[in-house]
């Protein structure tokens, strides 16, 4: 590696300049060591372990035995996998469709400087401070058809079997996820909107553009990268929704909310099938990587450049 | 040119350090059992929750005082957390000396992985200890003819509880046959009261219905064949009839509205019974204590009724048969040191089922699994219920262990998943039988 560097034709810059860059690069290499170390210990080694486990049969207690491709064939032939995959993507897409407009509008709204907006922003932010398990337990208690909010307030239309009917349970899971995570994305959009230079709006006003026109022609295009960031977090994050659904429905009723991450846990730690659970884990990693790369591509090649270019 | 080499060297040094870092992190996770094994005693994990936690703590304290050289260090965990943690700990060779379990399929996986000690010869050398317990309790502790666990604590049969007040109001008597059940469903629905309470999201609660129905319809041999993994054992016509009866009951609104979103660990199903929202409940005898504690004066005022599960016309099973948990079990880790094993055996023999513990269990409304306690049961304020449970356990020609404990963890998880779908009517009884048939031998 060092040979290649020394023999490579240098760029057409001064000698001193190139020396400085090299030193800086060396310093940067040193700085990456702690990060690399943790990445190795907590990401690469476990990942390799999971990959190896996916080719073994292990009940988590006894000896580990080689299984070849058996786990992969059995998991790929299992309709449960496709149910979980479908649900994962359904929750991902619907969550994105629900959360993005709400957080975008709330973000734009709270980006103003009036005091009442600041107060509201704090209120919107509250759900994010609660742990997922607490949110799930609270919603479960509120929606209990016999002892919940419906009987407490005398609202019969609320007395549905919310978590006991497959479609209702799925809808409710998406609602609770949105309730919990919209504040976070609102915060991202709020920050994004505040970065947009005021001069753009002033110019638009002079040209006679109204609020709606300003939103669609200035705010939205300027938020492109914020939307991509928020969407990446939403989409990749939705692959790991676990605690909330685990406490709220446990994957039920039936298999109607058994998403991939939950399926992995239930196979591994409930059914003692570590091999097949590892297969699911590997599939999850692949999907997560593919989605993250896809969303980065959406950002276009110029994403490294400044957003303020040309001003 | 020099810099990259340095960084590579230090990188290698860091890589060399990695195992130590991993060792350090893994050491953190096991401070519980590791702390105790130093001074020759034994470690033990047990379930939290009252009244058992206080009772067991008292037993350990008393034992430690009398045996300063064989001290027991006890740690408490919540039920579901324990089930996951103990599995992981055993897999990582970090198990406590005394492993609390429920016998059956899980114990079998431990025994076959050589993780638990064979106690057969020890029990043969301690005939008094072996004779102390109901003989029937040893079957779930036996794997391939060897005993791997000592039964203890109390028996937990599944009982049909009912709300006497609601039955008086309706002018009806508890069901004796499946026809009575179906007609009571109509009566109570007509009154605007749910016939049966059920915490269906927990799934093992729904399973209790299948256990009794299959026994009443096909007799104990049907599940015995399933347990032994005989080919097509799940395809027995009795299994299909059981599933059909369940779906008939669901269709007739036999269970409370929203049963599939109610969990048993919050005791909401018990609350439905004592608040009069539901007339009956099929549940373990262990719910008696909590209902007595939480139900205001429901139990004390004699409003709680209890009967055996009804018979099914034309069924092969004896209506005296029971299902449920024959006992709880303690095993000894095969990986423990000889000294730890010795302390553990001493505690299992002298420390757990002492007279004080037997009294404590009876006071909390449970029937300890020891012989010769009739006179004690009769002086308890809960003597009606205690005698009912005692007679049920003692006189049952067959006492089937809960299926999710009897089967291997893999088959049990598939079972619970399929039961959930059967109760939701998203699969037919035929599909249920076929799906379960695929798990035989797993």
XYZ file of C-alpha atoms in Angstrom:
753
model
C 0.000 0.000 0.000
C 2.743 2.425 0.958
C 4.624 1.481 -2.216
C 1.692 2.359 -4.341
C 1.460 5.725 -2.696
C 5.122 6.586 -3.222
C 5.280 5.521 -6.865
C 2.003 7.109 -7.865
C 2.381 10.327 -9.828
C 1.762 13.167 -7.436
C -0.956 15.683 -8.070
C 0.100 18.973 -9.615
C 0.476 20.852 -6.349
C 3.498 22.272 -4.536
C 5.762 19.968 -2.519
C 4.993 21.704 0.787
C 1.311 21.470 0.130
C 1.463 17.739 -0.556
C 3.500 17.195 2.609
C 0.892 18.975 4.675
C -1.909 16.905 3.180
C 0.009 13.732 3.862
C 0.553 14.699 7.481
C -3.061 15.603 7.869
C -4.060 12.299 6.322
C -1.806 10.456 8.742
C -3.336 12.288 11.648
C -6.778 11.441 10.366
C -5.788 7.791 10.126
C -4.839 7.863 13.799
C -8.130 9.452 14.686
C -10.073 6.681 12.999
C -8.490 3.974 15.123
C -10.888 4.122 18.072
C -13.837 4.165 15.693
C -12.412 1.274 13.703
C -11.769 -0.637 16.885
C -15.332 -0.307 18.104
C -16.641 -1.021 14.642
C -14.607 -4.209 14.566
C -15.615 -5.390 18.033
C -19.280 -4.452 17.967
C -20.154 -4.711 14.276
C -17.780 -6.806 12.187
C -17.102 -9.646 14.628
C -20.787 -10.162 15.608
C -21.772 -9.898 11.955
C -19.296 -12.596 11.005
C -20.573 -14.637 13.941
C -24.153 -14.371 12.732
C -23.123 -15.337 9.224
C -21.361 -18.423 10.554
C -24.297 -19.291 12.828
C -26.657 -19.169 9.861
C -24.913 -22.257 8.495
C -25.166 -24.214 11.740
C -27.866 -25.840 13.780
C -27.833 -24.709 17.387
C -30.537 -24.614 20.037
C -28.644 -22.022 22.090
C -27.812 -24.577 24.796
C -26.123 -27.678 23.432
C -23.309 -28.176 20.965
C -23.198 -26.293 17.663
C -23.413 -28.530 14.609
C -22.859 -27.777 10.939
C -26.036 -27.521 8.905
C -24.773 -26.406 5.520
C -27.456 -24.576 3.580
C -30.335 -26.306 5.417
C -31.305 -23.227 7.425
C -31.300 -21.050 4.339
C -33.460 -23.462 2.367
C -35.921 -23.968 5.203
C -36.255 -20.247 5.961
C -36.575 -19.283 2.298
C -39.275 -21.934 1.830
C -41.163 -20.796 4.942
C -44.271 -18.680 4.210
C -43.665 -17.044 7.596
C -40.622 -15.247 6.130
C -42.659 -13.700 3.320
C -45.397 -12.689 5.722
C -42.780 -10.972 7.890
C -41.067 -9.380 4.872
C -44.372 -8.095 3.501
C -45.378 -6.665 6.865
C -41.984 -5.046 7.327
C -42.218 -3.267 3.985
C -45.880 -2.396 4.509
C -45.150 -0.802 7.877
C -42.102 0.925 6.408
C -43.978 2.449 3.465
C -47.140 3.410 5.329
C -45.077 4.831 8.195
C -43.111 6.936 5.736
C -46.278 8.145 4.005
C -47.873 9.076 7.327
C -44.876 10.520 9.127
C -43.165 12.527 6.383
C -45.951 15.036 5.571
C -46.846 15.492 9.234
C -43.275 16.036 10.397
C -42.492 18.245 7.402
C -45.453 20.531 8.040
C -44.882 20.575 11.795
C -41.187 21.275 11.188
C -41.964 24.209 8.909
C -44.535 25.495 11.388
C -42.286 25.285 14.443
C -39.345 26.854 12.595
C -40.886 30.287 13.151
C -39.624 32.390 16.007
C -42.864 33.238 17.823
C -42.973 32.181 21.453
C -46.181 30.118 21.150
C -44.486 28.034 18.475
C -41.605 27.325 20.829
C -44.051 26.190 23.498
C -45.868 23.955 21.007
C -42.565 22.544 19.773
C -41.770 21.432 23.310
C -45.176 19.755 23.612
C -44.760 17.959 20.282
C -41.373 16.790 21.441
C -42.631 15.024 24.582
C -43.468 11.576 23.121
C -39.851 11.180 22.060
C -38.719 11.362 25.673
C -40.676 8.219 26.592
C -39.201 4.772 26.133
C -40.867 2.537 23.564
C -41.779 -0.026 26.190
C -43.515 2.628 28.296
C -45.367 3.954 25.235
C -46.518 0.436 24.359
C -47.694 -0.352 27.885
C -49.556 2.960 28.122
C -51.333 2.490 24.790
C -52.184 -1.060 25.681
C -53.813 0.023 28.929
C -55.661 2.935 27.261
C -57.037 0.728 24.493
C -58.093 -2.197 26.679
C -61.644 -2.933 25.499
C -62.877 -3.721 29.009
C -60.927 -1.477 31.373
C -59.485 1.157 29.021
C -60.202 4.712 27.947
C -63.465 3.754 26.251
C -65.149 2.624 29.461
C -63.457 5.312 31.528
C -64.749 8.153 29.354
C -67.938 6.425 28.200
C -66.993 6.514 24.516
C -68.406 3.302 23.034
C -66.865 3.862 19.585
C -63.416 3.597 21.185
C -64.275 0.195 22.656
C -62.896 -1.765 19.705
C -60.812 -4.853 20.076
C -57.902 -2.726 18.881
C -55.136 -5.219 19.415
C -57.191 -8.351 18.836
C -58.236 -7.875 15.187
C -55.386 -8.283 12.671
C -56.121 -5.178 10.543
C -56.827 -2.943 13.516
C -53.712 -4.122 15.304
C -51.530 -3.384 12.274
C -53.050 0.074 11.853
C -52.597 0.772 15.519
C -48.947 -0.276 15.420
C -48.355 2.200 12.569
C -50.205 4.919 14.484
C -48.225 4.402 17.684
C -44.930 4.349 15.775
C -45.896 7.650 14.130
C -46.965 9.110 17.476
C -43.582 8.250 18.906
C -41.297 9.232 16.024
C -42.985 12.224 14.370
C -41.459 14.537 17.042
C -37.967 13.422 16.139
C -38.431 14.044 12.426
C -40.205 17.326 13.157
C -37.046 18.374 14.933
C -34.899 17.456 11.926
C -37.162 19.434 9.568
C -37.263 22.370 11.964
C -33.480 22.513 11.837
C -33.528 22.166 8.041
C -35.983 25.001 7.568
C -33.981 27.293 9.824
C -30.943 26.746 7.571
C -32.732 28.205 4.543
C -31.467 31.759 3.959
C -34.061 34.462 4.651
C -32.958 36.303 1.497
C -34.643 33.660 -0.674
C -38.018 34.376 0.888
C -37.450 38.145 0.708
C -36.708 37.874 -2.991
C -39.801 35.732 -3.530
C -41.963 38.208 -1.670
C -40.707 41.008 -3.864
C -41.635 38.882 -6.890
C -45.121 38.533 -5.407
C -45.073 34.832 -4.426
C -47.604 33.795 -1.751
C -46.990 31.507 1.228
C -48.014 28.362 -0.649
C -45.861 29.196 -3.645
C -42.950 29.956 -1.341
C -43.411 26.577 0.356
C -43.393 24.619 -2.888
C -40.717 26.605 -4.681
C -38.301 27.451 -1.908
C -38.864 25.444 1.271
C -39.455 22.045 -0.296
C -36.527 22.094 -2.782
C -34.200 23.487 -0.150
C -35.202 20.661 2.200
C -34.235 17.963 -0.309
C -31.325 16.668 1.736
C -33.220 16.953 4.978
C -35.984 14.837 3.458
C -33.431 12.247 2.381
C -31.796 12.191 5.812
C -35.110 11.885 7.595
C -36.357 9.246 5.163
C -33.185 7.190 5.558
C -33.582 7.222 9.314
C -37.278 6.359 9.004
C -36.858 3.559 6.483
C -33.790 1.908 7.950
C -35.119 2.495 11.466
C -38.370 0.754 10.591
C -36.396 -2.439 9.998
C -35.506 -2.473 13.673
C -38.901 -1.667 15.206
C -38.996 -4.297 17.865
C -39.594 -3.231 21.449
C -42.781 -1.314 20.719
C -44.414 -4.113 18.728
C -43.088 -6.800 21.047
C -44.769 -5.219 24.065
C -47.878 -3.991 22.250
C -48.916 -7.124 20.339
C -46.128 -9.693 20.649
C -46.439 -10.162 16.877
C -50.101 -11.105 17.107
C -52.950 -11.542 16.732
C -52.013 -14.525 14.626
C -48.947 -13.338 12.749
C -50.460 -10.007 11.754
C -47.738 -7.798 13.242
C -44.843 -10.247 13.242
C -42.278 -8.125 11.403
C -38.835 -9.373 10.444
C -36.963 -8.210 13.556
C -39.598 -9.758 15.812
C -39.637 -12.929 13.735
C -35.883 -13.200 14.273
C -36.235 -12.835 18.037
C -39.105 -15.301 18.318
C -37.315 -17.908 16.230
C -34.052 -17.511 18.106
C -35.029 -17.024 21.702
C -38.505 -18.531 21.936
C -38.241 -21.459 19.555
C -34.516 -22.084 20.238
C -33.699 -22.040 16.527
C -30.534 -19.957 16.441
C -29.591 -21.053 12.902
C -32.793 -19.920 11.161
C -32.856 -16.777 13.337
C -29.346 -15.959 12.089
C -30.540 -16.363 8.510
C -33.215 -13.739 9.191
C -30.591 -11.501 10.779
C -28.407 -11.713 7.677
C -31.418 -10.939 5.463
C -32.170 -7.906 7.651
C -28.610 -6.620 7.273
C -28.731 -7.023 3.502
C -32.068 -5.211 3.212
C -30.880 -2.427 5.500
C -27.699 -1.871 3.503
C -29.537 -1.951 0.183
C -32.112 0.563 1.360
C -29.516 2.934 2.809
C -27.493 2.833 -0.427
C -30.620 3.357 -2.523
C -31.628 6.417 -0.506
C -28.135 7.865 -0.750
C -28.294 7.465 -4.543
C -31.600 9.332 -4.552
C -29.699 12.271 -3.139
C -27.824 12.575 -6.416
C -24.118 12.992 -7.132
C -23.981 16.589 -6.006
C -24.901 15.702 -2.450
C -21.416 16.427 -1.148
C -21.615 19.983 -2.438
C -22.913 22.930 -0.503
C -26.611 23.553 -0.504
C -25.916 27.241 -0.544
C -23.939 27.107 -3.765
C -24.750 29.848 -6.245
C -26.011 32.309 -3.692
C 5.509 6.567 4.525
C 6.386 6.083 8.123
C 3.032 7.045 9.513
C 0.918 4.306 7.935
C 3.292 1.646 9.306
C 2.966 2.971 12.810
C -0.761 3.015 12.518
C -0.807 -0.498 11.178
C 1.331 -1.706 14.052
C -0.849 -0.024 16.630
C -3.863 -1.359 14.872
C -2.492 -4.861 15.304
C -1.806 -4.102 18.933
C -5.373 -3.001 19.352
C -6.571 -6.119 17.607
C -4.504 -8.174 20.023
C -6.201 -6.416 22.896
C -9.644 -7.221 21.555
C -10.068 -10.570 23.326
C -9.397 -8.860 26.658
C -12.019 -6.251 25.959
C -14.485 -8.951 25.004
C -13.624 -10.913 28.122
C -14.147 -7.800 30.218
C -17.552 -7.108 28.718
C -18.704 -10.670 29.095
C -17.532 -10.742 32.702
C -19.838 -7.821 33.477
C -22.884 -9.776 32.454
C -22.366 -12.601 34.882
C -21.603 -10.853 38.136
C -24.595 -12.628 39.694
C -23.502 -16.262 39.799
C -19.786 -15.499 39.689
C -19.908 -13.564 42.935
C -21.164 -16.458 44.983
C -19.103 -19.386 43.802
C -15.968 -18.047 45.469
C -16.714 -19.109 49.020
C -17.828 -22.663 48.320
C -21.568 -22.062 48.404
C -24.013 -22.386 45.547
C -25.834 -19.812 43.450
C -29.512 -19.963 42.655
C -31.870 -18.006 40.403
C -35.511 -17.788 41.284
C -38.618 -15.988 40.129
C -39.580 -12.669 41.645
C -43.175 -11.965 42.599
C -45.075 -12.415 45.819
C -45.669 -14.393 47.919
C -43.075 -16.853 46.581
C -40.176 -14.410 46.560
C -40.433 -13.611 50.280
C -40.995 -17.261 51.138
C -37.939 -18.405 49.218
C -35.796 -15.596 50.613
C -36.787 -16.674 54.143
C -35.931 -20.288 53.345
C -32.517 -19.268 51.997
C -31.799 -17.033 55.005
C -32.705 -19.806 57.430
C -30.574 -22.310 55.540
C -27.585 -19.952 55.336
C -27.735 -19.323 59.071
C -27.706 -23.037 59.821
C -25.070 -23.872 57.168
C -22.429 -21.151 57.103
C -20.160 -23.362 54.961
C -22.742 -24.019 52.258
C -24.280 -20.606 51.752
C -26.783 -20.104 48.950
C -26.694 -16.822 47.008
C -30.096 -16.171 45.484
C -31.003 -13.759 42.680
C -34.573 -13.005 41.583
C -35.821 -12.464 38.014
C -39.187 -11.781 36.430
C -40.800 -14.807 34.833
C -40.361 -13.999 31.117
C -36.968 -12.362 31.641
C -35.822 -15.455 33.514
C -36.875 -17.813 30.726
C -34.679 -15.959 28.221
C -31.794 -15.340 30.597
C -31.463 -18.883 31.868
C -31.341 -20.241 28.322
C -28.605 -17.782 27.352
C -26.689 -18.397 30.571
C -26.730 -22.168 30.147
C -25.665 -21.833 26.510
C -22.717 -19.684 27.625
C -21.760 -22.037 30.486
C -22.613 -19.306 32.993
C -25.570 -20.981 34.642
C -26.207 -20.736 38.390
C -25.630 -23.903 40.438
C -29.340 -24.422 41.020
C -31.419 -24.129 37.841
C -35.116 -23.476 38.402
C -37.265 -25.015 35.672
C -40.659 -26.483 34.814
C -39.515 -29.979 33.857
C -40.633 -31.515 30.579
C -39.286 -30.466 27.190
C -37.001 -27.675 28.358
C -35.396 -29.917 30.973
C -34.945 -32.518 28.244
C -32.931 -30.058 26.103
C -30.772 -29.245 29.131
C -30.256 -32.930 29.938
C -29.430 -33.903 26.368
C -26.839 -31.124 26.184
C -25.267 -32.498 29.416
C -25.928 -29.226 31.206
C -27.766 -30.635 34.222
C -26.704 -33.222 36.772
C -28.240 -36.716 36.805
C -29.829 -36.914 40.274
C -31.004 -40.543 40.104
C -28.327 -42.103 42.295
C -28.444 -39.239 44.776
C -32.215 -39.699 45.183
C -31.742 -43.444 45.569
C -29.380 -42.753 48.457
C -31.945 -40.378 50.032
C -35.127 -42.495 50.043
C -36.835 -40.259 52.628
C -36.495 -37.253 50.376
C -37.906 -39.090 47.391
C -40.841 -40.430 49.396
C -41.712 -36.977 50.674
C -43.209 -35.836 47.349
C -46.221 -36.997 45.306
C -44.822 -39.788 43.105
C -46.592 -38.358 40.031
C -44.449 -35.232 40.174
C -41.304 -37.114 39.170
C -42.444 -37.973 35.642
C -41.840 -34.457 34.259
C -38.395 -34.528 35.903
C -37.399 -37.761 34.195
C -35.579 -37.864 30.869
C -34.711 -41.243 29.297
C -35.310 -42.997 32.627
C -33.040 -40.710 34.658
C -34.167 -38.028 37.099
C -32.643 -34.634 36.338
C -34.623 -32.398 38.693
C -36.117 -32.393 42.163
C -39.812 -31.473 42.233
C -40.789 -28.847 44.771
C -43.177 -26.049 45.653
C -46.828 -26.699 44.833
C -49.144 -28.373 42.385
C -50.906 -26.146 39.847
C -53.851 -27.850 38.147
C -56.079 -25.934 35.740
C -59.461 -25.267 37.340
C -62.773 -23.924 36.052
C -63.485 -20.881 38.236
C -66.879 -19.184 38.258
C -68.607 -16.178 39.762
C -71.256 -17.562 42.166
C -73.142 -14.268 42.299
C -73.705 -14.223 38.529
C -74.723 -17.886 38.530
C -77.320 -17.197 41.254
C -78.649 -14.225 39.309
C -78.999 -16.351 36.196
C -80.454 -19.266 38.170
C -78.025 -21.782 36.663
C -75.490 -24.310 37.956
C -71.855 -24.804 36.882
C -71.408 -26.855 33.691
C -71.056 -30.631 33.963
C -70.854 -31.364 30.251
C -69.909 -29.566 27.041
C -73.630 -29.145 26.238
C -74.017 -27.257 29.535
C -71.131 -25.020 28.508
C -72.778 -24.086 25.218
C -76.140 -23.408 26.841
C -74.517 -21.292 29.589
C -72.850 -19.255 26.834
C -76.322 -18.367 25.513
C -77.654 -17.587 28.998
C -74.847 -15.229 29.956
C -74.672 -13.519 26.568
C -78.404 -12.890 26.969
C -77.702 -11.215 30.307
C -75.009 -9.018 28.778
C -72.266 -10.799 30.706
C -69.323 -12.451 28.956
C -69.464 -16.231 29.506
C -65.703 -16.819 29.768
C -62.809 -14.560 30.634
C -59.611 -15.259 28.681
C -56.221 -13.543 28.442
C -55.738 -14.689 24.860
C -52.687 -12.598 23.951
C -50.604 -14.715 26.320
C -51.580 -17.746 24.204
C -50.742 -20.368 26.870
C -54.035 -19.303 28.443
C -55.895 -20.420 25.304
C -53.811 -23.576 25.317
C -55.383 -24.655 28.635
C -58.702 -25.073 26.782
C -57.135 -27.392 24.227
C -55.384 -29.435 26.917
C -58.627 -30.223 28.733
C -60.772 -30.658 25.637
C -58.335 -33.060 23.997
C -58.122 -35.073 27.208
C -61.910 -35.244 27.590
C -62.471 -36.139 23.922
C -59.622 -38.498 23.165
C -58.220 -39.437 26.573
C -54.627 -38.930 27.710
C -53.163 -41.296 25.113
C -53.563 -38.780 22.277
C -51.165 -36.285 23.784
C -48.918 -39.063 25.010
C -48.398 -40.099 21.387
C -47.682 -36.472 20.462
C -45.220 -36.148 23.329
C -43.432 -39.297 22.211
C -43.267 -37.930 18.658
C -45.171 -40.817 17.045
C -45.802 -40.279 13.320
C -48.997 -38.347 12.528
C -49.832 -38.073 16.221
C -51.362 -34.609 15.741
C -53.662 -35.896 12.982
C -55.766 -37.860 15.512
C -59.486 -37.155 14.930
C -59.703 -36.051 18.573
C -57.368 -33.113 17.784
C -59.621 -32.004 14.932
C -62.735 -32.331 17.081
C -61.034 -30.307 19.809
C -60.250 -27.523 17.336
C -63.801 -27.619 15.986
C -65.291 -27.296 19.482
C -62.987 -24.345 20.209
C -64.039 -22.530 17.060
C -67.712 -23.240 17.840
C -67.218 -21.666 21.239
C -65.466 -18.635 19.721
C -68.245 -18.245 17.118
C -70.899 -18.404 19.841
C -69.162 -15.450 21.599
C -68.100 -17.736 24.416
C -65.087 -15.578 25.269
C -65.079 -11.980 26.356
C -64.927 -9.344 23.650
C -61.322 -8.458 22.948
C -59.939 -11.653 24.498
C -57.142 -11.814 21.948
C -55.654 -8.538 23.197
C -55.822 -9.329 26.925
C -52.637 -10.549 28.606
C -52.521 -12.846 31.584
C -49.443 -11.286 33.186
C -51.389 -8.111 33.945
C -54.039 -10.284 35.691
C -56.717 -8.493 33.630
C -58.386 -11.837 32.937
C -58.785 -12.477 36.668
C -60.143 -8.964 37.158
C -62.872 -9.664 34.584
C -64.086 -12.572 36.709
C -64.154 -10.844 40.087
C -65.603 -7.587 38.752
C -68.535 -9.571 37.310
C -67.780 -8.779 33.675
C -67.298 -12.473 32.961
C -69.056 -15.450 34.534
C -66.376 -18.139 34.258
C -62.647 -18.538 33.736
C -60.461 -21.549 32.995
C -57.148 -20.866 34.694
C -54.424 -22.283 36.911
C -55.047 -22.812 40.614
C -52.247 -20.288 41.186
C -54.668 -17.453 40.377
C -56.538 -18.103 43.634
C -54.002 -16.184 45.755
C -53.912 -13.075 43.503
C -57.729 -13.007 43.270
C -57.950 -13.208 47.049
C -55.511 -10.308 47.320
C -56.822 -8.047 44.517
C -60.505 -8.925 44.331
C -61.530 -6.909 47.423
C -63.683 -9.427 49.316
C -64.659 -11.531 46.314
C -62.911 -14.678 47.547
C -63.386 -14.029 51.265
C -67.158 -13.583 50.818
C -67.386 -16.960 49.123
C -68.325 -15.617 45.703
C -65.595 -17.584 43.909
C -66.728 -21.029 42.784
C -64.519 -23.762 41.332
C -65.225 -27.043 39.576
C -63.455 -29.611 37.439
C -63.514 -29.154 33.679
C -66.775 -30.617 32.280
C -66.974 -33.865 30.366
C -67.592 -34.105 26.651
C -70.454 -36.450 25.632
C -69.050 -39.535 23.932
C -65.490 -38.604 24.931
C -62.957 -41.186 26.062
C -61.271 -39.171 28.809
C -62.031 -39.618 32.505
C -63.591 -36.371 33.858
C -61.354 -36.798 36.913
C -58.220 -36.318 34.777
C -56.255 -33.166 35.450
C -53.964 -30.933 33.438
C -51.563 -28.223 34.538
C -48.238 -27.975 36.331
C -47.524 -31.049 38.471
C -44.853 -29.074 40.396
C -41.931 -26.740 39.918
C -38.468 -28.166 39.540
C -34.875 -27.513 40.590
C -31.927 -28.968 38.719
C -28.219 -28.769 39.454
C -25.844 -27.437 36.841
C -23.453 -30.096 35.553
C -20.821 -27.370 35.086
C -20.734 -26.420 38.784
C -17.807 -27.457 40.968
C -18.148 -30.477 43.272
C -18.339 -28.211 46.301
C -21.096 -26.135 44.698
C -23.014 -29.261 43.767
C -22.711 -30.536 47.311
C -24.066 -27.273 48.739
C -26.894 -27.293 46.210
C -27.898 -30.849 47.112
C -27.832 -30.001 50.791
C -30.102 -27.019 50.164
C -32.508 -28.997 47.985
C -32.703 -31.667 50.676
C -32.846 -29.601 53.872
C -33.624 -26.056 52.819
C -36.511 -25.865 50.384
C -39.506 -27.903 51.507
C -39.148 -27.274 55.236
C -42.154 -27.258 57.570
C -42.065 -23.463 57.597
C -42.135 -23.337 53.780
C -44.977 -25.849 53.601
C -46.985 -23.656 55.976
C -46.130 -20.564 53.969
C -47.357 -22.151 50.734
C -50.595 -23.277 52.371
C -51.143 -19.783 53.787
C -50.843 -18.322 50.305
C -53.555 -20.645 48.964
C -51.361 -23.292 47.335
C -51.105 -27.033 47.844
C -47.483 -28.140 48.436
C -46.563 -31.385 46.683
C -45.662 -33.212 49.904
C -47.482 -36.201 51.344
C -49.329 -36.099 54.669
C -50.495 -32.500 54.738
C -54.242 -33.213 54.976
C -54.549 -31.996 58.561
C -52.724 -28.775 57.740
C -54.989 -28.074 54.776
C -58.076 -28.582 56.931
C -57.135 -25.883 59.424
C -56.571 -23.256 56.714
C -59.181 -20.542 56.039
C -58.922 -21.580 52.373
C -59.576 -25.221 53.185
C -62.369 -25.654 50.606
C -60.178 -24.607 47.722
C -57.033 -26.309 49.042
C -58.847 -29.614 49.522
C -60.400 -29.310 46.074
C -56.961 -28.877 44.499
C -55.403 -31.571 46.673
C -58.088 -34.103 45.773
C -57.919 -33.167 42.102
C -54.174 -33.718 42.017
C -54.243 -36.857 44.156
C -57.233 -38.591 42.567
C -56.536 -37.771 38.930
C -56.006 -41.011 36.975
C -53.886 -38.905 34.611
C -52.312 -35.521 35.221
C -51.080 -34.017 31.938
C -48.274 -31.498 32.215
C -48.911 -28.164 30.429
C -48.135 -28.706 26.764
C -45.790 -25.756 26.327
C -43.630 -27.181 29.121
C -43.932 -30.813 28.064
C -42.866 -30.186 24.460
C -39.483 -28.964 23.262
C -39.138 -25.157 23.063
C -39.249 -25.335 19.247
C -42.499 -27.309 19.136
C -43.973 -25.255 21.985
C -43.475 -21.958 20.162
C -45.075 -23.388 16.997
C -47.943 -24.693 19.139
C -48.651 -21.341 20.774
C -48.523 -19.597 17.407
C -50.973 -22.060 15.867
C -53.307 -21.917 18.866
C -53.472 -18.139 18.471
C -54.534 -18.562 14.845
C -57.018 -21.309 15.723
C -58.769 -19.016 18.221
C -58.763 -16.196 15.654
C -60.309 -18.638 13.162
C -57.612 -17.750 10.633
C -56.814 -21.466 10.267
C -59.170 -24.445 10.318
C -58.865 -27.293 12.855
C -57.589 -29.448 9.992
C -54.831 -26.903 9.187
C -53.986 -26.661 12.872
C -53.456 -30.409 13.039
C -51.381 -30.398 9.852
C -49.190 -27.485 10.954
C -48.516 -29.130 14.291
C -47.876 -32.471 12.655
C -44.910 -30.856 10.909
C -43.297 -30.100 14.273
C -43.229 -33.713 15.478
C -39.727 -34.731 16.461
C -38.457 -31.142 16.472
